[in-house]
XYZ file of C-alpha atoms in Angstrom:
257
model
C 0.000 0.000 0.000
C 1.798 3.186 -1.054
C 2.468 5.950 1.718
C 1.674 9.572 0.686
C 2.299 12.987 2.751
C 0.454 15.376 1.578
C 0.876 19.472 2.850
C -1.982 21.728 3.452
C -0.405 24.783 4.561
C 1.673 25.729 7.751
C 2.884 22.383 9.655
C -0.331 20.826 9.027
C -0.170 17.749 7.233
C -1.563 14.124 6.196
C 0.266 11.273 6.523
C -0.656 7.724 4.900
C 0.062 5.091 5.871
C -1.064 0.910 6.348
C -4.710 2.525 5.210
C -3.986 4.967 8.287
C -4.424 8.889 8.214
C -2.139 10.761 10.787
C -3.246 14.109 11.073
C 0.186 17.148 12.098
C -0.720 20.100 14.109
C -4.253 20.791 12.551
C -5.069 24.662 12.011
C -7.862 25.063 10.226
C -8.709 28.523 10.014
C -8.256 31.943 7.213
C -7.255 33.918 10.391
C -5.316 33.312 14.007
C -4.961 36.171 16.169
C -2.572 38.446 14.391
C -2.148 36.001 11.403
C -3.989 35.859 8.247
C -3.930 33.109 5.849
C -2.363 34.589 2.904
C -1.256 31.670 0.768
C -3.822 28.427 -0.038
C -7.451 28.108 0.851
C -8.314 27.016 4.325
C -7.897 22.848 4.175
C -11.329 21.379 3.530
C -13.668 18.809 5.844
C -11.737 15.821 3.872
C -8.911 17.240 5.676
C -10.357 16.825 9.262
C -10.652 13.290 8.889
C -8.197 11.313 10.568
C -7.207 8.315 12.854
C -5.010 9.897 15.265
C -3.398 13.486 15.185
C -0.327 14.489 16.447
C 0.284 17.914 18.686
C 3.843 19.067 18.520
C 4.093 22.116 20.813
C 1.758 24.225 22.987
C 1.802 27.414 20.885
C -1.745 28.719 19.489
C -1.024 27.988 15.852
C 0.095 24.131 16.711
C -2.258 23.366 19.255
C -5.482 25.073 17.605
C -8.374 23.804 19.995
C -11.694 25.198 17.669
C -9.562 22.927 14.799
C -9.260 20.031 16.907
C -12.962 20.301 17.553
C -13.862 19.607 14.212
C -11.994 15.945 14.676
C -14.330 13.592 14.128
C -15.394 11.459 17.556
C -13.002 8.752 18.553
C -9.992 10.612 16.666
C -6.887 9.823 18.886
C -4.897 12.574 20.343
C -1.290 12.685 21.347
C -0.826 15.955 22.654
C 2.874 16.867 25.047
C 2.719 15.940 28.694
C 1.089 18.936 30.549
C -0.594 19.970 27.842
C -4.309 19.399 29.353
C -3.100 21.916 32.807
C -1.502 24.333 29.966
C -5.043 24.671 27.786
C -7.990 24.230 29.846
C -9.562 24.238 26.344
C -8.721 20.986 25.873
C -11.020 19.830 28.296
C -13.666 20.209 26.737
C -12.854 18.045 23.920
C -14.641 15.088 25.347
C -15.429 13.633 21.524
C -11.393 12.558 21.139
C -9.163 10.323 22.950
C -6.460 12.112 24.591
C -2.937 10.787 25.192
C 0.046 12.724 26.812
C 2.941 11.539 25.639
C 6.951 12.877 26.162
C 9.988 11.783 24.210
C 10.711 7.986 23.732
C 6.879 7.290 24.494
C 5.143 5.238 21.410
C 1.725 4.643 20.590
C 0.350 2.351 18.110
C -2.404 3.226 15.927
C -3.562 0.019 13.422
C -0.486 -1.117 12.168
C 1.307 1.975 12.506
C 3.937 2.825 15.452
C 4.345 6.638 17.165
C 7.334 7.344 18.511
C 7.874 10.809 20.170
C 10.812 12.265 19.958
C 12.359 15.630 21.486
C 12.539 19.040 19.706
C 14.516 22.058 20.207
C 11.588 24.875 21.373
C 9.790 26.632 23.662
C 7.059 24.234 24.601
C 4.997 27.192 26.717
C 1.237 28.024 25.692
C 2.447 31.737 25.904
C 6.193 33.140 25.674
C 5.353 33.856 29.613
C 3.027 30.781 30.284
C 3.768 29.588 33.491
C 3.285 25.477 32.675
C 5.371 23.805 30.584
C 5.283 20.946 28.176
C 7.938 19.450 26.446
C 7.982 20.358 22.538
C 7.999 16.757 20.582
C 8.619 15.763 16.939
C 7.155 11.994 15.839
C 8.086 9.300 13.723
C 5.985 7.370 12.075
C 6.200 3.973 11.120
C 4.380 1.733 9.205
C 5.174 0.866 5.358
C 7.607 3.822 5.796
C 9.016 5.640 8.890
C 8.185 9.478 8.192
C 9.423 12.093 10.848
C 7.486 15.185 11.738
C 9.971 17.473 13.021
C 7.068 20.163 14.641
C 8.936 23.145 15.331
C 12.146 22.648 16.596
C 16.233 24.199 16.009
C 19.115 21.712 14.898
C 20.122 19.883 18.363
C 22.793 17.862 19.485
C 22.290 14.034 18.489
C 18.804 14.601 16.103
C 19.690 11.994 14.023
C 20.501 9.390 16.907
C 16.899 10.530 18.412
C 15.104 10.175 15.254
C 16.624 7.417 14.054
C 16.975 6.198 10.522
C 13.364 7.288 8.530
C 12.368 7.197 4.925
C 10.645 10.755 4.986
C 10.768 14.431 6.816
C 8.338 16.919 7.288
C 10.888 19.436 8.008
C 10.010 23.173 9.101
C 12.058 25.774 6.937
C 10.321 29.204 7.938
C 7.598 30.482 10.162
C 4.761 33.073 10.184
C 7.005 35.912 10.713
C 9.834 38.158 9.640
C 12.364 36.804 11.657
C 13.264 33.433 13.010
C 15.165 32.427 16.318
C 17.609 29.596 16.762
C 14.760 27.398 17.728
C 13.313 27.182 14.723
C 14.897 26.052 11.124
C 15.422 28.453 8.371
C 16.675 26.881 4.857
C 19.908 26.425 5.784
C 19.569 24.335 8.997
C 16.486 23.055 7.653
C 19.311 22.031 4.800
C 21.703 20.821 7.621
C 18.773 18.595 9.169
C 18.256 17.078 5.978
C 21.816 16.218 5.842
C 22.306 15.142 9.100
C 18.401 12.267 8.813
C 19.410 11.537 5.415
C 15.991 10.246 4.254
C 15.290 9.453 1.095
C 12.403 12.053 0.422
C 11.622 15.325 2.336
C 8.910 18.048 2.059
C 9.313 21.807 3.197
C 6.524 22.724 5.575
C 5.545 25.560 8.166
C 6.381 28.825 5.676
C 4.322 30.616 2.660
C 0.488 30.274 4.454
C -0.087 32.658 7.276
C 1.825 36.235 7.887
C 0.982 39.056 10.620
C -1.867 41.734 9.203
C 0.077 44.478 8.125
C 3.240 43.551 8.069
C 2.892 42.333 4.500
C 6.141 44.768 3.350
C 8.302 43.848 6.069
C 11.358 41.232 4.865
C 8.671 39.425 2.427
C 11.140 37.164 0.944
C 11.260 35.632 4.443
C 7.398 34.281 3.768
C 7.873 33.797 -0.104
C 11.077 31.968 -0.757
C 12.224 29.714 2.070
C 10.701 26.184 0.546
C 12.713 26.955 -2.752
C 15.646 27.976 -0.931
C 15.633 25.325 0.712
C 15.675 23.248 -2.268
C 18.492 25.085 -3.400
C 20.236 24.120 -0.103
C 19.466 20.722 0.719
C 20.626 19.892 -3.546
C 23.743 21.041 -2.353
C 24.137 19.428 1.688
C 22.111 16.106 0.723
C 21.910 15.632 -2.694
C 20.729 12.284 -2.417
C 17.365 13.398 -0.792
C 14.450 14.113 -3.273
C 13.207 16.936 -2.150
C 9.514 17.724 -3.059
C 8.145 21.441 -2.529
C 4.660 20.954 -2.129
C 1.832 23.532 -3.232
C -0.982 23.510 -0.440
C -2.987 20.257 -0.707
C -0.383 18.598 -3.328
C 0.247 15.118 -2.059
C 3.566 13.000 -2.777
C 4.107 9.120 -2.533
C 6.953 7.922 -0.838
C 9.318 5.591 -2.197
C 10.435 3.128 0.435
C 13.057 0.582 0.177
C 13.662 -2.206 2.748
């Protein structure tokens, strides 16, 4: 059964796999606060439907509780320990089954195995939120082992934490005009690539949602960071096909045991 990854904007994605659907960071909305939806139409209902979906971080546009309403009932949820003290929202959400989950915690789901695994970023609700949760990436494996980075910077021993995969869903941007060290831009994004050495990757979490007003300020930084990092990762891990995804293009993965 082929695996496909398909990207609908910002690090929400699909994932395929063993006739499961695995669900990343659903956000589901034209607007967020601040943010406005400037690239791709809002995914549609066949994009809410999934077996389990995966929660990287605590921050507004990751953990997006009116999106994960929309789940249908019985949709598991792995969400980062302390995450139900962090977003009393969540509580509510009576309709899903709910899982903490920290780094080297796995889940299975069908056929399919969850591993969590750490990332490097401020797993906070707020910048000043005074619980914490970890901030996780996953890998999934089935007919192919795909890691979901979430949001995270390059860290000490990734690739010995993520292990070997087939696939990345690798974060090269953000929804703003400048980036920290815990995030990746194209280059580390690049470096990542290098360092996993799947066989395929996909650019995700730039070129959908930028703050209202601010549409002047550094715009190459929302425009150009999937094909840079094309550029970048052709040059660092040349053996990687590297697939820049439109919003709601899909890609199968080639796996080879």
């Amino acid at each position: 059964m082929p695996v496909e990854l398909t990207w609908w904007g910002h690090a929400t994605c699909t994932v395929e796999d063993s006739g499961i659907r695995v669900l990343t960071d659903p956000l589901f909305v034209r607007r967020l606060a601040h943010l406005r939806r400037r690239r791709g139409a809002v995914p549609p209902p066949a994009a809410w439907r999934a077996d389990v979906a995966l929660i990287s971080h605590l921050h507004a546009d990751h953990l997006h509780v009116p999106s994960l309403a929309r789940l249908v009932p019985g949709t598991r949820l792995l969400v980062p320990r302390g995450a139900r003290r962090a977003v009393p929202g969540l509580r509510r959400l009576g309709h899903l089954e709910l899982t903490e989950v920290v780094p080297g915690d796995e889940a299975s789901v069908g056929d399919l195995r969850i591993r969590a695994v750490p990332a490097r970023h401020d797993g906070r609700r707020l910048p000043v939120g005074r619980h914490r949760a970890p901030a996780l990436g996953y890998v999934v494996e089935g007919e192919a082992r795909t890691y979901f980075a979430g949001d995270t910077g390059l860290f000490d021993g990734m690739e010995e934490e993520v292990g070997p995969v087939d696939a990345a869903l690798l974060p090269v941007g953000g929804w703003g005009p400048y980036l920290g060290a815990e995030h990746l831009d194209p280059g580390r994004a690049a470096e990542a690539l290098a360092r996993l050495a799947p066989r395929t990757a996909v650019p995700v979490h730039y070129g959908t949602y930028w703050p209202i007003g601010m549409d002047a300020v550094r715009p190459h930084e929302f425009h150009t960071p999937g094909e840079e990092f094309v550029r970048l990762s052709a040059l660092r891990a040349p053996g990687v096909a590297v697939h820049r995804l439109g919003h709601g293009e899909s890609v199968r993965v080639e796996v080879a045991r």
